[in-house]
Structure formats: C-alpha cells, structure tokens
GROMACS .gro file of C-alpha atoms in nm:
model
  467
    1MET     CA    1   0.000   0.000   0.000
    2VAL     CA    2   0.134   0.345  -0.095
    3VAL     CA    3   0.064   0.623   0.154
    4GLU     CA    4   0.037   0.977   0.025
    5TRP     CA    5   0.098   1.272   0.254
    6ALA     CA    6  -0.129   1.555   0.156
    7GLY     CA    7   0.056   1.877   0.090
    8LEU     CA    8   0.399   1.721   0.126
    9GLY     CA    9   0.640   1.607  -0.143
   10PRO     CA   10   0.866   1.307  -0.081
   11GLU     CA   11   1.238   1.364  -0.066
   12LEU     CA   12   1.471   1.174  -0.297
   13LEU     CA   13   1.847   1.133  -0.260
   14VAL     CA   14   2.006   1.162  -0.607
   15PRO     CA   15   2.381   1.232  -0.629
   16LEU     CA   16   2.485   1.477  -0.902
   17ASP     CA   17   2.849   1.557  -0.979
   18ARG     CA   18   2.870   1.910  -1.117
   19SER     CA   19   3.244   1.874  -1.180
   20SER     CA   20   3.184   1.582  -1.418
   21ALA     CA   21   3.183   1.625  -1.796
   22GLU     CA   22   2.866   1.412  -1.806
   23PRO     CA   23   2.553   1.631  -1.850
   24LEU     CA   24   2.333   1.671  -1.544
   25ARG     CA   25   2.031   1.532  -1.730
   26THR     CA   26   2.223   1.214  -1.819
   27GLN     CA   27   2.339   1.179  -1.457
   28LEU     CA   28   1.984   1.221  -1.328
   29GLU     CA   29   1.837   0.973  -1.575
   30GLY     CA   30   2.108   0.718  -1.498
   31ALA     CA   31   2.069   0.757  -1.122
   32LEU     CA   32   1.690   0.712  -1.133
   33ARG     CA   33   1.710   0.424  -1.381
   34ASP     CA   34   1.968   0.248  -1.164
   35ALA     CA   35   1.767   0.305  -0.843
   36ILE     CA   36   1.460   0.148  -1.005
   37ARG     CA   37   1.650  -0.148  -1.152
   38ARG     CA   38   1.823  -0.223  -0.821
   39GLY     CA   39   1.502  -0.200  -0.621
   40ARG     CA   40   1.589   0.114  -0.421
   41LEU     CA   41   1.278   0.265  -0.575
   42ARG     CA   42   0.996   0.008  -0.583
   43ALA     CA   43   0.693  -0.021  -0.810
   44GLY     CA   44   0.417   0.220  -0.707
   45GLU     CA   45   0.643   0.454  -0.509
   46ARG     CA   46   0.574   0.822  -0.557
   47LEU     CA   47   0.844   1.052  -0.691
   48PRO     CA   48   0.872   1.423  -0.613
   49SER     CA   49   0.706   1.661  -0.853
   50SER     CA   50   0.933   1.809  -1.118
   51ARG     CA   51   0.919   2.145  -0.939
   52GLU     CA   52   1.008   1.991  -0.600
   53LEU     CA   53   1.291   1.771  -0.730
   54ALA     CA   54   1.437   2.066  -0.920
   55ARG     CA   55   1.431   2.268  -0.597
   56GLN     CA   56   1.595   1.986  -0.398
   57LEU     CA   57   1.872   1.935  -0.655
   58GLY     CA   58   1.922   2.299  -0.748
   59ILE     CA   59   1.858   2.239  -1.121
   60SER     CA   60   1.597   2.365  -1.369
   61ARG     CA   61   1.247   2.226  -1.369
   62GLY     CA   62   1.264   2.174  -1.743
   63LEU     CA   63   1.563   1.941  -1.703
   64VAL     CA   64   1.366   1.726  -1.454
   65GLN     CA   65   1.060   1.723  -1.683
   66ASP     CA   66   1.273   1.604  -1.975
   67CYS     CA   67   1.424   1.332  -1.754
   68TYR     CA   68   1.082   1.213  -1.633
   69GLY     CA   69   0.955   1.213  -1.991
   70GLN     CA   70   1.246   0.996  -2.112
   71LEU     CA   71   1.205   0.743  -1.829
   72HIS     CA   72   0.830   0.731  -1.890
   73ALA     CA   73   0.896   0.656  -2.257
   74GLU     CA   74   1.132   0.374  -2.154
   75GLY     CA   75   0.867   0.227  -1.920
   76TYR     CA   76   1.034   0.305  -1.590
   77LEU     CA   77   0.779   0.565  -1.476
   78SER     CA   78   0.403   0.598  -1.502
   79THR     CA   79   0.228   0.932  -1.517
   80ARG     CA   80  -0.135   1.042  -1.523
   81THR     CA   81  -0.275   1.392  -1.551
   82GLY     CA   82  -0.349   1.528  -1.206
   83SER     CA   83  -0.164   1.245  -1.032
   84ALA     CA   84   0.188   1.201  -0.899
   85THR     CA   85   0.466   1.044  -1.103
   86ARG     CA   86   0.526   0.690  -0.982
   87VAL     CA   87   0.763   0.401  -1.044
   88ALA     CA   88   0.612   0.165  -1.301
   89GLU     CA   89   0.572  -0.211  -1.260
   90LEU     CA   90   0.862  -0.370  -1.452
   91PRO     CA   91   0.897  -0.727  -1.575
   92ALA     CA   92   1.097  -0.944  -1.338
   93GLY     CA   93   1.378  -0.982  -1.590
   94ALA     CA   94   1.427  -0.607  -1.609
   95LEU     CA   95   1.533  -0.584  -1.245
   96ALA     CA   96   1.884  -0.648  -1.120
   97PRO     CA   97   1.914  -0.982  -0.938
   98VAL     CA   98   1.857  -0.953  -0.565
   99ALA     CA   99   2.014  -1.192  -0.316
  100ALA     CA  100   1.763  -1.441  -0.182
  101PRO     CA  101   1.660  -1.364   0.174
  102ALA     CA  102   1.807  -1.588   0.439
  103ALA     CA  103   1.588  -1.876   0.542
  104VAL     CA  104   1.377  -1.783   0.844
  105PRO     CA  105   1.375  -2.058   1.107
  106ARG     CA  106   1.037  -2.185   1.213
  107PRO     CA  107   0.921  -2.013   1.530
  108LEU     CA  108   0.940  -2.203   1.856
  109ARG     CA  109   0.620  -2.350   1.994
  110ALA     CA  110   0.748  -2.277   2.343
  111ASP     CA  111   1.057  -2.083   2.446
  112PHE     CA  112   1.167  -2.142   2.806
  113ALA     CA  113   1.420  -1.855   2.796
  114ALA     CA  114   1.486  -1.733   3.149
  115GLY     CA  115   1.467  -1.371   3.255
  116VAL     CA  116   1.184  -1.280   3.016
  117PRO     CA  117   0.870  -1.142   3.185
  118ASP     CA  118   0.517  -1.176   3.048
  119LEU     CA  119   0.546  -0.924   2.766
  120ALA     CA  120   0.173  -0.942   2.688
  121SER     CA  121   0.092  -0.818   3.039
  122PHE     CA  122   0.267  -0.483   3.004
  123PRO     CA  123   0.013  -0.238   3.158
  124ARG     CA  124  -0.042  -0.035   2.842
  125ALA     CA  125  -0.348   0.153   2.965
  126ASP     CA  126  -0.186   0.245   3.297
  127TRP     CA  127   0.137   0.344   3.119
  128LEU     CA  128  -0.044   0.572   2.874
  129ALA     CA  129  -0.254   0.728   3.150
  130ALA     CA  130   0.058   0.794   3.361
  131GLN     CA  131   0.242   0.931   3.061
  132ARG     CA  132  -0.041   1.172   2.979
  133GLU     CA  133  -0.056   1.285   3.340
  134ALA     CA  134   0.322   1.332   3.356
  135CYS     CA  135   0.319   1.538   3.034
  136ARG     CA  136   0.030   1.751   3.156
  137LEU     CA  137   0.180   1.834   3.494
  138ALA     CA  138   0.549   1.862   3.406
  139PRO     CA  139   0.682   2.219   3.387
  140ASN     CA  140   0.853   2.318   3.064
  141ALA     CA  141   1.195   2.331   3.229
  142VAL     CA  142   1.210   1.954   3.290
  143PHE     CA  143   1.215   1.883   2.916
  144GLY     CA  144   1.566   2.020   2.887
  145TYR     CA  145   1.878   1.808   2.930
  146GLY     CA  146   1.849   1.824   3.307
  147ASP     CA  147   2.059   1.646   3.565
  148ALA     CA  148   2.255   1.346   3.433
  149ALA     CA  149   2.182   1.171   3.764
  150GLY     CA  150   1.813   1.173   3.679
  151ASN     CA  151   1.501   1.376   3.739
  152ALA     CA  152   1.458   1.484   4.100
  153THR     CA  153   1.096   1.366   4.120
  154PHE     CA  154   1.192   1.023   3.987
  155ARG     CA  155   1.482   0.987   4.230
  156GLU     CA  156   1.267   1.095   4.526
  157THR     CA  157   0.993   0.851   4.426
  158ILE     CA  158   1.238   0.562   4.378
  159ALA     CA  159   1.407   0.640   4.710
  160GLY     CA  160   1.074   0.625   4.892
  161TYR     CA  161   0.977   0.304   4.714
  162LEU     CA  162   1.307   0.131   4.796
  163ARG     CA  163   1.289   0.234   5.161
  164ARG     CA  164   0.933   0.104   5.186
  165VAL     CA  165   0.961  -0.219   4.986
  166ARG     CA  166   1.329  -0.317   4.992
  167ALA     CA  167   1.447  -0.183   5.332
  168ALA     CA  168   1.713   0.011   5.145
  169HIS     CA  169   1.913   0.303   5.282
  170ALA     CA  170   1.791   0.525   4.998
  171ASP     CA  171   1.869   0.895   4.974
  172PRO     CA  172   1.760   1.070   4.650
  173ASP     CA  173   2.095   1.249   4.638
  174ASN     CA  174   2.278   0.916   4.608
  175ILE     CA  175   2.053   0.769   4.335
  176VAL     CA  176   2.171   0.775   3.973
  177THR     CA  177   1.927   0.687   3.697
  178CYS     CA  178   2.057   0.442   3.438
  179GLY     CA  179   1.946   0.261   3.124
  180GLY     CA  180   1.875  -0.077   3.284
  181PHE     CA  181   2.111  -0.320   3.457
  182ALA     CA  182   2.352  -0.339   3.164
  183GLN     CA  183   2.437   0.029   3.183
  184GLY     CA  184   2.434   0.027   3.561
  185LEU     CA  185   2.692  -0.252   3.563
  186ASN     CA  186   2.903  -0.073   3.301
  187LEU     CA  187   2.907   0.243   3.513
  188ALA     CA  188   2.995   0.044   3.827
  189LEU     CA  189   3.277  -0.143   3.653
  190GLY     CA  190   3.417   0.180   3.510
  191VAL     CA  191   3.434   0.354   3.845
  192LEU     CA  192   3.589   0.044   4.006
  193ARG     CA  193   3.859   0.038   3.741
  194ARG     CA  194   3.953   0.401   3.805
  195ALA     CA  195   3.952   0.337   4.179
  196GLY     CA  196   4.238   0.093   4.130
  197HIS     CA  197   4.059  -0.241   4.102
  198ARG     CA  198   4.201  -0.487   3.850
  199ARG     CA  199   3.977  -0.785   3.918
  200VAL     CA  200   3.611  -0.829   4.007
  201ALA     CA  201   3.446  -1.147   4.137
  202PHE     CA  202   3.129  -1.295   3.990
  203GLU     CA  203   2.909  -1.578   4.115
  204ASP     CA  204   2.967  -1.917   3.950
  205PRO     CA  205   2.733  -2.022   3.802
  206GLY     CA  206   2.628  -1.670   3.719
  207TYR     CA  207   2.642  -1.427   3.433
  208GLY     CA  208   2.742  -1.657   3.153
  209ASP     CA  209   2.616  -1.429   2.879
  210GLY     CA  210   2.877  -1.281   2.651
  211HIS     CA  211   2.761  -0.924   2.719
  212THR     CA  212   2.848  -0.919   3.088
  213MET     CA  213   3.187  -1.080   3.043
  214ALA     CA  214   3.261  -0.855   2.745
  215ALA     CA  215   3.162  -0.550   2.951
  216THR     CA  216   3.400  -0.660   3.226
  217ALA     CA  217   3.687  -0.700   2.981
  218HIS     CA  218   3.601  -0.370   2.813
  219ALA     CA  219   3.630  -0.197   3.153
  220GLY     CA  220   3.983  -0.336   3.183
  221LEU     CA  221   3.894  -0.579   3.460
  222ARG     CA  222   3.939  -0.954   3.491
  223ALA     CA  223   3.643  -1.165   3.601
  224VAL     CA  224   3.712  -1.406   3.887
  225PRO     CA  225   3.454  -1.686   3.937
  226VAL     CA  226   3.349  -1.769   4.293
  227PRO     CA  227   3.134  -2.077   4.363
  228VAL     CA  228   2.774  -2.058   4.478
  229ASP     CA  229   2.607  -2.321   4.698
  230ASP     CA  230   2.257  -2.355   4.838
  231ALA     CA  231   2.318  -2.062   5.077
  232GLY     CA  232   2.458  -1.820   4.820
  233ILE     CA  233   2.810  -1.712   4.733
  234ASP     CA  234   3.091  -1.884   4.924
  235VAL     CA  235   3.238  -1.592   5.120
  236ASP     CA  236   3.544  -1.790   5.232
  237ALA     CA  237   3.625  -1.871   4.869
  238LEU     CA  238   3.567  -1.505   4.781
  239ALA     CA  239   3.810  -1.389   5.051
  240ALA     CA  240   4.071  -1.636   4.927
  241THR     CA  241   4.077  -1.470   4.583
  242GLY     CA  242   4.206  -1.141   4.724
  243VAL     CA  243   3.964  -0.934   4.512
  244ARG     CA  244   3.800  -0.626   4.660
  245ALA     CA  245   3.488  -0.609   4.440
  246VAL     CA  246   3.213  -0.862   4.373
  247VAL     CA  247   2.884  -0.873   4.179
  248VAL     CA  248   2.605  -1.071   4.348
  249THR     CA  249   2.232  -1.147   4.314
  250PRO     CA  250   2.132  -1.214   4.676
  251ALA     CA  251   1.751  -1.192   4.651
  252HIS     CA  252   1.722  -1.470   4.388
  253GLN     CA  253   2.059  -1.585   4.262
  254TRP     CA  254   2.099  -1.587   3.886
  255PRO     CA  255   2.066  -1.855   3.764
  256THR     CA  256   2.044  -2.113   4.049
  257GLY     CA  257   1.755  -1.931   4.218
  258VAL     CA  258   1.890  -1.973   4.573
  259VAL     CA  259   1.827  -1.698   4.826
  260MET     CA  260   2.137  -1.584   5.014
  261ALA     CA  261   2.111  -1.713   5.371
  262PRO     CA  262   2.113  -1.461   5.660
  263ASP     CA  263   2.450  -1.576   5.795
  264ARG     CA  264   2.600  -1.560   5.447
  265ARG     CA  265   2.465  -1.206   5.401
  266ARG     CA  266   2.624  -1.097   5.728
  267ALA     CA  267   2.952  -1.262   5.633
  268LEU     CA  268   2.956  -1.091   5.293
  269VAL     CA  269   2.892  -0.749   5.445
  270ALA     CA  270   3.161  -0.812   5.709
  271TRP     CA  271   3.406  -0.907   5.430
  272ALA     CA  272   3.330  -0.582   5.247
  273ILE     CA  273   3.381  -0.368   5.557
  274ARG     CA  274   3.696  -0.550   5.664
  275HIS     CA  275   3.864  -0.522   5.322
  276ASP     CA  276   3.714  -0.183   5.225
  277ALA     CA  277   3.557  -0.367   4.930
  278ILE     CA  278   3.263  -0.288   4.705
  279ILE     CA  279   2.962  -0.515   4.652
  280VAL     CA  280   2.761  -0.458   4.333
  281GLU     CA  281   2.413  -0.585   4.420
  282ASP     CA  282   2.185  -0.684   4.133
  283ASP     CA  283   1.844  -0.675   4.305
  284TYR     CA  284   1.721  -0.943   4.065
  285ASP     CA  285   1.366  -1.084   4.101
  286ALA     CA  286   1.320  -0.920   4.441
  287GLU     CA  287   0.959  -0.819   4.363
  288PHE     CA  288   0.827  -1.170   4.291
  289ARG     CA  289   0.839  -1.402   4.593
  290TYR     CA  290   0.606  -1.694   4.662
  291ASP     CA  291   0.701  -1.926   4.948
  292ARG     CA  292   0.883  -1.696   5.189
  293GLU     CA  293   0.886  -1.339   5.314
  294PRO     CA  294   1.082  -1.090   5.101
  295VAL     CA  295   1.439  -1.020   5.209
  296GLY     CA  296   1.580  -0.670   5.226
  297THR     CA  297   1.870  -0.541   5.023
  298LEU     CA  298   2.235  -0.581   5.114
  299GLN     CA  299   2.263  -0.211   5.044
  300GLY     CA  300   2.050  -0.141   5.350
  301LEU     CA  301   2.312  -0.316   5.567
  302ALA     CA  302   2.622  -0.142   5.428
  303PRO     CA  303   2.535   0.162   5.215
  304ASP     CA  304   2.897   0.278   5.204
  305HIS     CA  305   3.012  -0.051   5.051
  306VAL     CA  306   2.725  -0.151   4.820
  307ILE     CA  307   2.623  -0.025   4.476
  308GLY     CA  308   2.263  -0.140   4.449
  309ILE     CA  309   2.117  -0.171   4.097
  310GLY     CA  310   1.746  -0.214   4.026
  311THR     CA  311   1.534  -0.183   3.713
  312VAL     CA  312   1.179  -0.206   3.579
  313SER     CA  313   1.284  -0.462   3.316
  314LYS     CA  314   1.113  -0.752   3.495
  315THR     CA  315   0.832  -0.561   3.663
  316LEU     CA  316   0.721  -0.369   3.352
  317ALA     CA  317   0.921  -0.455   3.037
  318PRO     CA  318   1.286  -0.473   2.927
  319ALA     CA  319   1.213  -0.236   2.637
  320ILE     CA  320   1.176   0.061   2.874
  321ARG     CA  321   1.549   0.047   2.955
  322LEU     CA  322   1.521   0.228   3.285
  323GLY     CA  323   1.685   0.156   3.617
  324TRP     CA  324   1.859   0.313   3.914
  325MET     CA  325   2.181   0.286   4.112
  326LEU     CA  326   2.207   0.337   4.486
  327CYS     CA  327   2.560   0.470   4.509
  328PRO     CA  328   2.798   0.496   4.804
  329PRO     CA  329   2.850   0.870   4.862
  330ALA     CA  330   3.221   0.839   4.784
  331LEU     CA  331   3.149   0.701   4.434
  332ARG     CA  332   2.840   0.898   4.342
  333ALA     CA  333   3.009   1.195   4.172
  334ALA     CA  334   3.229   0.973   3.953
  335ILE     CA  335   2.930   0.762   3.846
  336VAL     CA  336   2.727   1.072   3.761
  337GLU     CA  337   3.010   1.209   3.550
  338ASP     CA  338   3.041   0.879   3.361
  339LYS     CA  339   2.666   0.883   3.304
  340ARG     CA  340   2.682   1.239   3.173
  341LEU     CA  341   2.958   1.149   2.930
  342ALA     CA  342   2.776   0.831   2.819
  343ASP     CA  343   2.439   0.977   2.720
  344ARG     CA  344   2.362   1.303   2.908
  345GLY     CA  345   2.088   1.121   3.104
  346SER     CA  346   1.804   0.871   3.067
  347SER     CA  347   1.466   0.946   2.910
  348LEU     CA  348   1.298   1.217   3.115
  349LEU     CA  349   0.947   1.124   3.006
  350ASP     CA  350   0.994   0.759   3.103
  351GLN     CA  351   1.128   0.863   3.444
  352LEU     CA  352   0.825   1.081   3.509
  353THR     CA  353   0.589   0.809   3.383
  354VAL     CA  354   0.734   0.548   3.620
  355ALA     CA  355   0.727   0.799   3.906
  356THR     CA  356   0.360   0.867   3.833
  357LEU     CA  357   0.283   0.494   3.821
  358ILE     CA  358   0.444   0.440   4.159
  359GLY     CA  359   0.294   0.750   4.318
  360SER     CA  360  -0.059   0.661   4.203
  361GLY     CA  361  -0.046   0.306   4.336
  362ARG     CA  362  -0.087   0.156   3.987
  363TYR     CA  363   0.265   0.011   3.996
  364ASP     CA  364   0.195  -0.183   4.318
  365ARG     CA  365  -0.138  -0.299   4.176
  366HIS     CA  366   0.038  -0.426   3.863
  367LEU     CA  367   0.294  -0.614   4.076
  368ARG     CA  368   0.018  -0.783   4.278
  369ARG     CA  369  -0.152  -0.891   3.958
  370MET     CA  370   0.171  -1.026   3.810
  371ARG     CA  371   0.261  -1.216   4.129
  372GLY     CA  372  -0.065  -1.409   4.095
  373ARG     CA  373  -0.006  -1.472   3.725
  374TYR     CA  374   0.351  -1.596   3.770
  375ALA     CA  375   0.248  -1.810   4.068
  376ALA     CA  376  -0.014  -1.982   3.848
  377ARG     CA  377   0.242  -2.048   3.574
  378ARG     CA  378   0.492  -2.172   3.830
  379GLN     CA  379   0.233  -2.418   3.961
  380ALA     CA  380   0.143  -2.527   3.606
  381PHE     CA  381   0.510  -2.599   3.540
  382VAL     CA  382   0.554  -2.795   3.865
  383SER     CA  383   0.237  -2.998   3.802
  384ALA     CA  384   0.324  -3.074   3.440
  385LEU     CA  385   0.671  -3.197   3.534
  386ALA     CA  386   0.528  -3.416   3.810
  387GLU     CA  387   0.291  -3.574   3.557
  388TYR     CA  388   0.505  -3.604   3.243
  389ALA     CA  389   0.866  -3.599   3.370
  390PRO     CA  390   0.865  -3.717   3.733
  391SER     CA  391   1.236  -3.798   3.719
  392VAL     CA  392   1.314  -3.424   3.693
  393THR     CA  393   1.352  -3.230   4.018
  394LEU     CA  394   1.320  -2.854   4.055
  395THR     CA  395   1.502  -2.596   4.268
  396GLY     CA  396   1.513  -2.218   4.277
  397LEU     CA  397   1.136  -2.171   4.287
  398ALA     CA  398   1.125  -1.931   4.582
  399ALA     CA  399   1.095  -1.624   4.362
  400GLY     CA  400   1.086  -1.491   4.009
  401PHE     CA  401   0.980  -1.676   3.698
  402HIS     CA  402   1.261  -1.921   3.634
  403ALA     CA  403   1.376  -2.243   3.799
  404VAL     CA  404   1.652  -2.502   3.768
  405ALA     CA  405   1.547  -2.844   3.635
  406HIS     CA  406   1.783  -3.123   3.746
  407LEU     CA  407   1.782  -3.392   3.478
  408PRO     CA  408   1.799  -3.760   3.577
  409ASP     CA  409   2.133  -3.939   3.602
  410GLY     CA  410   2.259  -4.044   3.262
  411ALA     CA  411   2.081  -3.765   3.073
  412ASP     CA  412   2.297  -3.556   2.845
  413GLU     CA  413   2.219  -3.185   2.879
  414ARG     CA  414   2.316  -3.088   2.525
  415THR     CA  415   2.133  -3.383   2.365
  416VAL     CA  416   1.810  -3.298   2.547
  417ILE     CA  417   1.840  -2.935   2.432
  418GLU     CA  418   1.905  -3.037   2.070
  419ARG     CA  419   1.615  -3.282   2.059
  420ALA     CA  420   1.383  -3.030   2.218
  421ARG     CA  421   1.486  -2.772   1.957
  422ALA     CA  422   1.396  -3.023   1.685
  423GLN     CA  423   1.048  -3.024   1.839
  424ARG     CA  424   1.052  -2.640   1.833
  425ILE     CA  425   1.092  -2.609   2.209
  426GLY     CA  426   1.363  -2.378   2.342
  427LEU     CA  427   1.559  -2.514   2.637
  428TYR     CA  428   1.881  -2.375   2.787
  429GLY     CA  429   2.151  -2.554   2.983
  430MET     CA  430   2.324  -2.457   3.305
  431SER     CA  431   2.652  -2.509   3.118
  432ASN     CA  432   2.592  -2.164   2.960
  433TYR     CA  433   2.633  -2.006   3.305
  434ARG     CA  434   2.923  -2.206   3.448
  435ALA     CA  435   3.267  -2.051   3.424
  436ASP     CA  436   3.415  -2.375   3.286
  437GLY     CA  437   3.118  -2.452   3.059
  438ALA     CA  438   3.072  -2.798   3.215
  439SER     CA  439   2.748  -2.977   3.126
  440THR     CA  440   2.754  -3.203   3.432
  441PRO     CA  441   2.558  -3.235   3.643
  442PRO     CA  442   2.295  -3.200   3.368
  443GLN     CA  443   2.065  -2.907   3.450
  444LEU     CA  444   1.835  -2.674   3.261
  445VAL     CA  445   1.760  -2.311   3.344
  446VAL     CA  446   1.390  -2.289   3.265
  447GLY     CA  447   1.196  -1.963   3.235
  448PHE     CA  448   0.817  -1.978   3.243
  449GLY     CA  449   0.721  -1.612   3.277
  450ASN     CA  450   0.637  -1.548   2.911
  451LEU     CA  451   0.443  -1.871   2.848
  452SER     CA  452   0.076  -1.948   2.903
  453GLU     CA  453  -0.023  -2.236   3.130
  454ASP     CA  454  -0.156  -2.439   2.835
  455THR     CA  455   0.171  -2.387   2.644
  456ILE     CA  456   0.372  -2.494   2.947
  457GLN     CA  457   0.173  -2.814   2.986
  458ALA     CA  458   0.194  -2.910   2.619
  459ALA     CA  459   0.567  -2.838   2.601
  460VAL     CA  460   0.649  -3.031   2.919
  461ARG     CA  461   0.455  -3.328   2.782
  462THR     CA  462   0.686  -3.326   2.480
  463ILE     CA  463   0.995  -3.286   2.699
  464GLY     CA  464   0.883  -3.587   2.901
  465THR     CA  465   0.891  -3.805   2.592
  466LEU     CA  466   1.249  -3.690   2.519
  467LEU     CA  467   1.365  -3.804   2.862
   0.00000   0.00000   0.00000
C-alpha cells in the first residue's frame, strides 16, 4: 500500500556531480534508472514533482521534466494527468538480481528462555494514563537536558519506594538513573577500574552471557569466578581470591535461584567492611516471591560498601530500559560524571511516567496482579513436570519466573536441548552459566514467565517423551 501525505512532497536522494563532464540530465536519468533497476525505488512509489525535485537538486524544472519524460517513454515511470509520477511495474527480468533472503527458522512452539517477563501483560493503559498525566503536569523546564543523575521527582519517588519495599538506605541524592542493569553494571565497573581495582568477582554459576563478560573485559577488569552453593556465594572462597569487588544477586541468585542465607549475608557485608571492598548488588527478582517473606537489600546493611542496581525490566518490560543505582557517597560523583559522558541522562518522560505509576499506586497494583499470574504459571510448570517428567527435580522456585530443572542421572544436557529444539521447544543448559562450561551435572535453566499455562503443559509433555 502506498501512503500519500497531503501537501507534502517526498524527498529523494540523487547524487549529481557538477564537476563531471557528463551532462546533469544524463546523470539524473542514470541515477533514477539504476535506483529502479536495483530496487531502491519500488513499483508504485511516488516521486517528487518536477518542481520539488528541481528545488531539492538545485537544477531547472525543465531538465527534470525532460528526464521524467524519457524514463516514462522507456517504461520506468508511469504518469497520469493530475496524479503524482510513480515508479512503473517492470517485468521481473528487467530488475537487477537480488540476493535471496536468508531462510527464516520456524518459530518455537514454546521458548523457556529465562529472565523474560510476560510481555503481553505490560500495563499499556496504565502506562499511557501515567504518561499523559506526567506530560500535563510537568513544567517546561524539565524537558531540557536536566541532571545526568536523573530527574529529582523520579529519584525521590524511587528512594521512597526502595525504603518502603526493599528496606534500602535510599537517599535521593545518592541515586543515579541508568538505562537498565547493563548500563548500571558498566558504570559500576568503570568507576571500580579508576579506583584501582584490577579484578572483580562474579558468582559461579552466574552471568554466563557474553555481554556481561565482554563489559568486564572492556572496563579493563578480569572476572574471577566464585562458587555458589545452596546458601549463596561462598564468602570464604571469595576472601581467598584477594579481590575487593564482587557482583552478586542475593535476593534470587541468577541462575540457580537460591536466596542468600542470613548468615551468608552478614559474612559478605563483614568481608566488604573488613577489606574496604565494594559489593555490586543486582536486586534481581526481588519483587516476585512466593514461598517466603521478602528479604531486604544488602545495600541497607552497608550503604557505604554496596552499589545497588534495580530496574523495571522484569516488573514492567525490558524495552523501557530504565533503572537506578544506589551509590555509596564516595562514588556517586564519579558515576554521575560517567553517566553524563555516556548519554547526558536517561529518558525524562519515562522517568516521570514510572514515578507517576508508583505514586498513584498503579505500579503496586500491577505487581500484585503479576505475582498471581507468575504463581499460576509456576504451579502449572511444577504440576506438568510431576505428571510427564517425574524424574526431573526442581530448585530455585522461591521467587521470580525461572527455575533449575535437574535432569535424571545419565541424561545428556546438550542432547536434550538439541532434541527439544527439533520439536521447536527452546531449552537452555546450566553449562551456559558455568565458568568452565561444564554440562555435568545436567541441568536446565527454565523460564516460564512469558508462556501461558496451556503452552507450558503441552511443552512439558513433549519434553517428558524426550527423557
């Protein structure tokens, strides 16, 4: 379908070389003819009027009219009185060969990718209402570049929310707005590097994705894996490495799903204070808990030694790319300066929209609704496995919308994944998150947040036959 914009003429990029001995009309004809033959201009597309194209190119209207007339005579253009000049439909053989598009793989029937929330449940109506309200009430001055640390209203709202819900030691002056966890981690790693750190510890298994490790290397730091057990990161093993910075996910460890035990939390904070170290806390999945009371942030226990990072990627949608950093006062200025140099600040309108959602109570209402929805999908997953794959055990179900499936003895993790993919079911192995890439013991990291209960049941039935 061709869309016409009343009163507006389309622009057309046509290179003309005025220093060339070739006449301008010949150049224009050749450029248009070549654009049509190569598919840059497609059949039915509207061209500028002769007057408008002459104005754009700085040539006479008569020259453009002669060019259009010649191309019409050759069959490249179609013209009608009172209508725009358009590209004509050419025989297939008249067009230059175009490379065949790459084969598109068949879509998955069920994708158990972890860390993906229910994208269909994004609160569109609430978001639009909050955005309209934010636009209506915001003074003109806030639409400038503003403070790189973030809008004051947003930081005050986030500080209040984190004090209320996460028991954080949150002061608006020490909050820096960021573009999601990825940017927050980049900013934290950069400031650690300039503070003299050469190595940073990560949980193992943990961030096995190429982005996080690449970001660490890009910051000039070396990643040091530290084992995780059923109580969280091994603090004794961490101390033995000699590093003075660590990245952890204490609320719901990524990807094992364990919750850091109280004694382990105290030991980690004591390690940070004793060695004047920095903990980067990814407050991952803290909002979605099912079988236990929520735990507070590490940042609330040692605000001078913890950089706390939170986002709305799981609570609302990853596409918003908005988060926050609770910064130790000694590091705040350096992080703000890095943020200013990176992008001058995050989207002001999105900050005000999220602040309005939280202030109106609609954000809490959305979280309550999503907790019920994820709990139902979690139960559907547990029940389906018990029925169709009873040899598989599950751990890490205390929070969030992913779990670890422990395959039976003798199962090969990679074979199960390959055979499931052949059935158009996406499964992902724990080997992706281990520092050594080991596929034993065989385990799957299974996300169920973006799948319906019926899809979960049907997919698990198929997985059961593979095992």
